[in-house]
Amino acid sequence: MTTIFEPNLICSEHTIQVPPSLSTSDKAWHSIFASKKFSSLLTKSPTPKEEAKVVRRSPSHVSVNVMQENPLYQIDQRTLIELVKEKKLDRLQEFGGVNGVASNFGTDTQVGISGGADDVARLRNTFGSNTYNKPPTKGFFHFVIEALKEPAVMILLGCAALSLGFKIKAHGHKDSWYEVGSNFAAVFLPIVFSAISNYMQNRQFKELSRTNNKILVDVVRGGQRQQIRMFDVVVGDIVCLKMGDQVPADGLFLDGHSLQVDESSMTGETEHTEVNSSQNPFLLSWTKVAHGDARMLVTSVGSNTTWGQISRETNEQTPLQARLNKLSLSIAKVGLAVAFPVLLVLLVRYFTGHTKDEKGNREFHRSKAKTSDIINAIVGIATTAISTVAEGLPLVVTLTLAYSMKKIVADQAMVRKLSACETMGSTTTICTNKTGTLTLNRMEVTKFWLEYEFSGSPTEKAILSWAVVELKMDVEKTKKSCAVLQVEAFISQRRRSGVLIERNDDDTVHVHWKGAAEMILAMCSSYNDASGVVKDLDDGERTKFEEIIQGMAASSLRCIAFAHKQVPEEEYQNLKEQKKLKEDSLALLGLVGIKDPFRPGVKKAVEDCQYAGVNIKMITGDNVFTARAIATECGILKPEGEEFRKYTLQERMEKVEKIQVMARSSPFDKLLMVQCLKQKGHVVAFTGDGTDDAPALKEADIGLSMGIQGTEAAKESSDIVILDDSFASVATVLRWGRCVYTNIQKFIQFLLTVNVSALCINFIAAVSTGEVPLTTVQLLWVNLYMDTLGALALATELPTKELLEKPPVGRTEPLITNIMWRNLLAQALYQIAVLLTLQFNGESIFGVTKKVNHTLIFNTFMLCQVFNNFNARKLEKKNIFDDIHKNKMFIGIIGVTIVLQVVMVEFLKRFTDTERLN
């Protein structure tokens, strides 16, 4: 008899059935075992010899049926999604709890996925990858269409189309295309350029997003804990979570201690959600671990998760963008205010017979005029009037920010939000966390007071390494000598962590606490002396320990205390019901002083920020003595966080600006500080790296997180990620922020000078002579081409030390300063005087024809803008050529501008309606 295993198993002579007496969980395990045992045979390709022996659908074959609808998975994807999304606890129990769901995937809750790469690939193919359906990539033509929606552009294109139709009818195809085609080109080419700029910026943001998404998570596979990319997580994975981590997918709680998650990104609720095995074992993707640690079983990934099914595309408008849009609107209003009288004057002159053609003949004769000629003339007049409104401010800001963002990344700072480039230039106060920001977050035990026995949780690397090296502690032996019963993880508000253990040798229960020395000392009623003898902690001894703590703190050391207590059985049962650890009548075991060295360059960076008029405030969880010593050492230098918390709102507002260092600060204290400073009108930057810093990072005008040691919660809440974790890079970002702001101010001055001059010249000429010296094509060339090149030239100005000599801009400072108005009006009046002289006396002065004189006006106007670029380089300094040799791009762009102008006048005269100049 030939034995054949075929994928299509319909009936069977011999079946392997799951025994009915087993539990749901055990049934699932038996089913998985059977399916895994035979799946390799089912999918195995036969050798040529085996293939020759195969008899298809022979009545003498043996088939295997594991009595399942799906040979591999009893729980389908839709059920898994609903199970977690709707938190169906009853349904979870029907599947045999978390263990039953794990067995559905063939996952051992201790070993994880054990089948290697093949099993991982099978799970990914079946349940999907941990990636999300992103909105369709915006192509180039999307941005072209967006640019075409501008009202001024639509009017100009409409006028050009009408003009083309009438001119073709009147003069034929050949001559009409030159004149009207130039109008089309003058409008379309800037649109294309704008679309290219926006398209490239969109791609740049995608690149930054890809860099930001390289998040690593800890998983257990094949019994080994390993790090993989978040997007490589598959259904069935066992993921290890700790405080500060981002939950990478939807899943179920396996085991852990005191787990609380921040689900505000999903539910909007600010209160943390407790997750446990009994009441709420459900974990949602992209939520953050606020407290505790755990292992979770992944049940849904990517687009199948709760997060993946939510649309999150937003259009954020930044503060500076709002101000610039207001300025653009004001420019447009002024332009329209001038365009309307120009339109009115030109129409009146046309219909009263005062408008003449190139040969000196009247253009309008009431008896001879054709309707098409009249409409064509009106369209031409409207085009001339409307073209005075065009300006290139939005395009320029896009180019400036895109260039600056690229440069900032090269200086070790990744911009996550566009507003960061702008807001940093206005920053008046920087609130900085100490640990990991000012310091390296690499602790070293430098002082200690201890008895001979060391016991505690190895959460601090410094304490653990010191215990191993100095005390010769066998970590593995110590861990195996006891069983952990309960853990209270460290949280900022309590400044301590504890663990309840049962010793294996005598089955006694003990509680151990570690944390801020003064807080642990307050929990103690006795202490162990150097010989290990337990003594009462009287007032005299307590004062002695307080002095030791203060002495360590005065040496810039973080003082950590350890305490212990054996818990009687009856007391343990009460604590077990309350899910609490014993917190009083403890025995003090010892004190250690931990040194966290400062980052290189911190003192210099603090000095730079203070020199720039930016106030630095340090907010730390250390006690007031340590905080004062550290603030003095790094140059910042006090009320404590607890005091600040107890102030009334009025007291906080009065004192918030005077505070330089705030000690023993909780996350709420940091948030309060930022909120009060903002209410006082400050532009606040906050730097931090921990999960507890996330609320303040979000609340601040600009949040800066650390790229190396920062938690995912901190990075997600920030606007800029400091890639090298150096506070010196914060000072660099401050310089770049001011540089961006100043460069935009320079261009605004340049742009307004161009527009004011052009509007005045055309308005005066239209009213006095009935014609405008600058044609539609010439105005569009000036506004959209030369302004763009001018912006690029000014955007490439690099940060200088003198930027830090000026006080911060703040919230209320006007975008156009008095100095800018002075420069603008002086330059505009000069240009108007020169150009009006050419308009009224140019023909007689140079002995040229009217058309050559108009070309002279256009050429002079353009060269004025070239020199205006130099003037705009320095808003306040008289030496406008200072350091110009360092900016090669500025010189190059000026050269390109001049070459393009020569080409326009000398070789494209039909396009620009000019004459060649000798």
XYZ file of N, CA, C and O in Angstrom, residues 415-510:
384
model
N 14.990 67.024 12.909
C 13.751 67.791 13.074
C 12.567 66.890 12.754
O 12.433 66.408 11.642
N 11.691 66.672 13.750
C 10.518 65.826 13.550
C 9.303 66.647 13.129
O 8.394 66.137 12.510
N 9.273 67.923 13.515
C 8.140 68.776 13.173
C 8.660 70.073 12.572
O 9.629 70.648 13.055
N 7.996 70.533 11.534
C 8.431 71.721 10.805
C 8.518 72.939 11.708
O 9.413 73.770 11.573
N 7.609 73.034 12.686
C 7.575 74.213 13.557
C 8.850 74.359 14.374
O 9.172 75.451 14.841
N 9.582 73.263 14.555
C 10.783 73.306 15.390
C 11.823 74.262 14.827
O 12.495 74.972 15.575
N 11.980 74.291 13.500
C 12.963 75.179 12.866
C 12.664 76.631 13.196
O 13.564 77.437 13.383
N 11.386 76.954 13.258
C 10.980 78.340 13.441
C 10.978 78.731 14.917
O 11.536 79.756 15.311
N 10.349 77.871 15.747
C 10.109 78.227 17.144
C 11.395 78.355 17.940
O 11.483 79.179 18.847
N 12.396 77.543 17.607
C 13.638 77.570 18.379
C 14.302 78.942 18.317
O 14.970 79.357 19.257
N 14.092 79.650 17.212
C 14.673 80.984 17.088
C 14.045 81.991 18.032
O 14.629 83.039 18.314
N 12.837 81.699 18.549
C 12.132 82.622 19.446
C 12.242 82.216 20.907
O 11.659 82.868 21.776
N 12.955 81.131 21.189
C 13.008 80.582 22.546
C 13.596 81.578 23.541
O 14.647 82.175 23.304
N 12.901 81.768 24.667
C 13.384 82.652 25.731
C 13.870 81.875 26.948
O 14.682 82.374 27.715
N 13.359 80.644 27.122
C 13.718 79.835 28.282
C 13.894 78.380 27.874
O 13.075 77.848 27.112
N 14.960 77.755 28.361
C 15.162 76.317 28.167
C 15.088 75.640 29.522
O 15.895 75.928 30.419
N 14.112 74.768 29.710
C 14.013 73.945 30.917
C 14.650 72.601 30.593
O 14.216 71.925 29.654
N 15.648 72.218 31.359
C 16.362 70.987 31.031
C 16.340 69.999 32.184
O 16.497 70.380 33.355
N 16.098 68.754 31.834
C 16.260 67.681 32.794
C 17.754 67.479 33.013
O 18.566 67.781 32.134
N 18.139 66.964 34.170
C 19.570 66.797 34.436
C 20.100 65.472 33.892
O 20.964 65.439 33.022
N 19.540 64.365 34.393
C 20.091 63.048 34.085
C 19.937 62.710 32.616
O 18.843 62.763 32.066
N 21.044 62.385 31.975
C 21.022 61.987 30.574
C 21.044 63.151 29.607
O 21.257 62.957 28.417
N 20.820 64.379 30.114
C 20.842 65.557 29.252
C 22.079 66.396 29.548
O 22.921 66.618 28.685
N 22.179 66.851 30.816
C 23.399 67.547 31.232
C 24.501 66.554 31.580
O 25.682 66.859 31.458
N 24.082 65.363 32.042
C 25.047 64.335 32.432
C 25.006 63.169 31.459
O 24.121 63.075 30.608
N 25.959 62.240 31.613
C 26.078 61.110 30.686
C 25.123 59.974 31.001
O 24.969 59.049 30.212
N 24.479 60.009 32.193
C 23.635 58.900 32.653
C 24.437 57.603 32.738
O 23.928 56.525 32.468
N 25.719 57.755 33.075
C 26.569 56.594 33.362
C 27.029 56.730 34.804
O 27.961 57.467 35.118
N 26.332 56.030 35.719
C 26.549 56.208 37.151
C 27.778 55.444 37.625
O 28.076 54.341 37.163
N 28.476 56.057 38.604
C 29.604 55.395 39.251
C 29.452 55.577 40.748
O 29.261 56.690 41.232
N 29.522 54.472 41.509
C 29.464 54.563 42.966
C 30.816 55.066 43.453
O 31.845 54.447 43.215
N 30.820 56.226 44.111
C 32.087 56.804 44.573
C 32.199 56.823 46.101
O 33.292 56.847 46.633
N 31.064 56.833 46.806
C 31.086 56.786 48.262
C 30.013 55.821 48.728
O 28.973 55.673 48.092
N 30.283 55.171 49.883
C 29.243 54.283 50.407
C 29.387 54.114 51.904
O 30.454 54.300 52.487
N 28.267 53.782 52.551
C 28.238 53.431 53.974
C 27.404 52.174 54.036
O 26.231 52.186 53.704
N 27.991 51.014 54.419
C 27.309 49.738 54.226
C 27.751 48.707 55.311
O 28.926 48.660 55.729
N 26.870 47.892 55.498
C 27.134 46.620 56.206
C 27.706 45.603 55.230
O 27.813 45.870 54.033
N 28.025 44.431 55.710
C 28.735 43.438 54.900
C 27.851 42.771 53.869
O 28.323 42.264 52.865
N 26.521 42.720 54.078
C 25.640 41.992 53.166
C 24.984 42.959 52.192
O 24.462 43.984 52.587
N 25.031 42.632 50.888
C 24.381 43.488 49.876
C 23.231 42.719 49.256
O 23.379 41.568 48.869
N 22.073 43.349 49.158
C 20.922 42.726 48.513
C 20.060 43.825 47.933
O 19.831 44.830 48.585
N 19.626 43.651 46.691
C 18.783 44.681 46.086
C 18.541 44.405 44.624
O 19.167 43.541 44.019
N 17.651 45.163 44.038
C 17.313 44.997 42.628
C 18.368 45.681 41.762
O 18.724 46.834 42.006
N 18.891 45.014 40.748
C 19.973 45.600 39.935
C 19.446 46.561 38.868
O 19.758 46.422 37.696
N 18.663 47.528 39.283
C 18.135 48.476 38.295
C 19.157 49.528 37.929
O 19.129 50.051 36.836
N 20.024 49.876 38.839
C 21.080 50.837 38.536
C 22.318 50.068 38.106
O 22.859 49.266 38.862
N 22.794 50.309 36.880
C 23.986 49.610 36.382
C 25.197 49.872 37.268
O 26.032 48.995 37.471
N 25.269 51.081 37.791
C 26.407 51.427 38.632
C 26.440 50.570 39.889
O 27.492 50.031 40.260
N 25.278 50.439 40.533
C 25.219 49.671 41.775
C 25.503 48.202 41.501
O 26.215 47.532 42.256
N 24.964 47.684 40.406
C 25.175 46.282 40.066
C 26.651 45.991 39.787
O 27.218 45.033 40.324
N 27.288 46.845 38.958
C 28.699 46.600 38.643
C 29.574 46.751 39.881
O 30.529 46.001 40.079
N 29.237 47.731 40.724
C 29.986 47.920 41.971
C 29.845 46.700 42.891
O 30.807 46.240 43.507
N 28.608 46.161 42.946
C 28.376 44.998 43.800
C 29.170 43.789 43.313
O 29.717 43.017 44.111
N 29.230 43.633 41.991
C 29.947 42.489 41.429
C 31.457 42.650 41.594
O 32.162 41.729 42.024
N 31.962 43.862 41.283
C 33.416 44.081 41.303
C 33.952 44.240 42.712
O 34.933 43.608 43.104
N 33.288 45.097 43.500
C 33.806 45.419 44.821
C 33.384 44.411 45.891
O 34.167 44.049 46.756
N 32.126 43.976 45.834
C 31.615 43.063 46.860
C 31.682 41.599 46.441
O 31.303 40.716 47.207
N 32.162 41.353 45.213
C 32.297 39.985 44.684
C 30.975 39.224 44.742
O 30.928 38.030 45.037
N 29.877 39.918 44.464
C 28.558 39.283 44.533
C 28.321 38.412 43.306
O 28.613 38.822 42.189
N 27.804 37.212 43.532
C 27.424 36.309 42.450
C 25.961 36.592 42.110
O 25.051 36.175 42.835
N 25.752 37.323 41.022
C 24.399 37.772 40.682
C 23.459 36.594 40.422
O 22.339 36.542 40.933
N 23.920 35.623 39.631
C 23.067 34.485 39.292
C 22.709 33.669 40.523
O 21.568 33.232 40.686
N 23.672 33.470 41.412
C 23.419 32.714 42.638
C 22.401 33.434 43.512
O 21.497 32.816 44.081
N 22.538 34.757 43.587
C 21.617 35.552 44.396
C 20.203 35.479 43.821
O 19.223 35.334 44.553
N 20.091 35.560 42.497
C 18.769 35.510 41.873
C 18.101 34.154 42.064
O 16.892 34.061 42.276
N 18.909 33.090 42.006
C 18.351 31.741 42.142
C 18.015 31.389 43.586
O 17.286 30.424 43.839
N 18.531 32.172 44.537
C 18.299 31.851 45.954
C 16.936 32.313 46.440
O 16.575 32.059 47.578
N 16.189 33.010 45.582
C 14.895 33.527 46.011
C 13.932 33.590 44.833
O 14.334 33.495 43.676
N 12.657 33.733 45.171
C 11.612 33.880 44.151
C 10.948 35.244 44.323
O 10.619 35.637 45.451
N 10.757 35.952 43.234
C 10.120 37.276 43.288
C 8.607 37.098 43.386
O 7.990 36.437 42.550
N 8.021 37.717 44.409
C 6.579 37.612 44.619
C 5.834 38.824 44.081
O 4.759 38.708 43.511
N 6.426 39.992 44.282
C 5.761 41.224 43.847
C 6.814 42.307 43.649
O 7.823 42.356 44.345
N 6.565 43.186 42.673
C 7.502 44.274 42.387
C 6.742 45.591 42.326
O 5.652 45.656 41.759
N 7.288 46.618 42.945
C 6.769 47.971 42.754
C 7.848 48.755 42.023
O 8.896 49.077 42.591
N 7.622 49.005 40.753
C 8.636 49.651 39.921
C 8.837 51.102 40.320
O 7.967 51.722 40.939
N 9.995 51.641 39.946
C 10.334 53.030 40.251
C 9.432 53.982 39.481
O 9.217 53.817 38.293
N 8.879 54.959 40.176
C 8.152 56.042 39.512
C 8.637 57.365 40.091
O 9.068 57.442 41.240
N 8.559 58.408 39.269
C 9.143 59.691 39.635
C 8.495 60.299 40.871
O 9.159 60.961 41.665
N 7.190 60.099 41.033
C 6.499 60.735 42.148
C 6.985 60.201 43.494
O 7.091 60.948 44.464
N 7.311 58.893 43.561
C 7.674 58.270 44.832
C 9.180 58.150 45.006
O 9.658 57.969 46.125
N 9.940 58.212 43.908
C 11.400 58.198 43.940
C 11.959 56.945 44.609
O 13.012 56.974 45.236
N 11.263 55.816 44.487
C 11.769 54.575 45.073
C 11.151 53.388 44.366
O 10.149 53.513 43.664
N 11.767 52.218 44.560
C 11.216 50.971 44.030
C 11.428 49.870 45.057
O 12.351 49.935 45.878
N 10.564 48.867 45.017
C 10.636 47.799 46.015
C 10.344 46.449 45.413
O 9.764 46.339 44.336
N 10.744 45.402 46.155
C 10.507 44.043 45.701
C 10.216 43.153 46.915
O 10.822 43.318 47.978
N 9.264 42.267 46.746
C 8.922 41.292 47.778
C 9.400 39.933 47.304
O 9.053 39.492 46.206
N 10.250 39.265 48.118
C 10.834 37.989 47.701
C 10.600 36.923 48.771
O 10.351 37.226 49.941
N 10.690 35.687 48.326
C 10.640 34.539 49.238
C 11.949 33.774 49.097
O 12.326 33.382 47.996
N 12.660 33.607 50.218
C 13.935 32.908 50.183
C 13.700 31.411 50.074
O 12.864 30.834 50.776
N 14.466 30.770 49.221
C 14.268 29.345 48.971
C 14.745 28.468 50.120
O 14.228 27.372 50.326
N 15.737 28.947 50.885
C 16.311 28.091 51.928
C 15.429 27.964 53.155
O 15.423 26.925 53.828
N 14.657 29.013 53.482
C 13.823 28.938 54.684
C 12.376 29.371 54.452
O 11.604 29.464 55.404
N 12.004 29.650 53.207
C 10.632 30.044 52.842
C 10.155 31.300 53.563
O 8.949 31.535 53.693
N 11.072 32.132 54.030
C 10.674 33.389 54.664
C 10.480 34.461 53.594
O 11.091 34.434 52.528
N 9.595 35.421 53.900
C 9.271 36.500 52.969
C 9.970 37.777 53.424
O 9.927 38.137 54.610
N 10.599 38.490 52.482
C 11.335 39.721 52.792
C 10.956 40.811 51.802
O 10.690 40.544 50.635
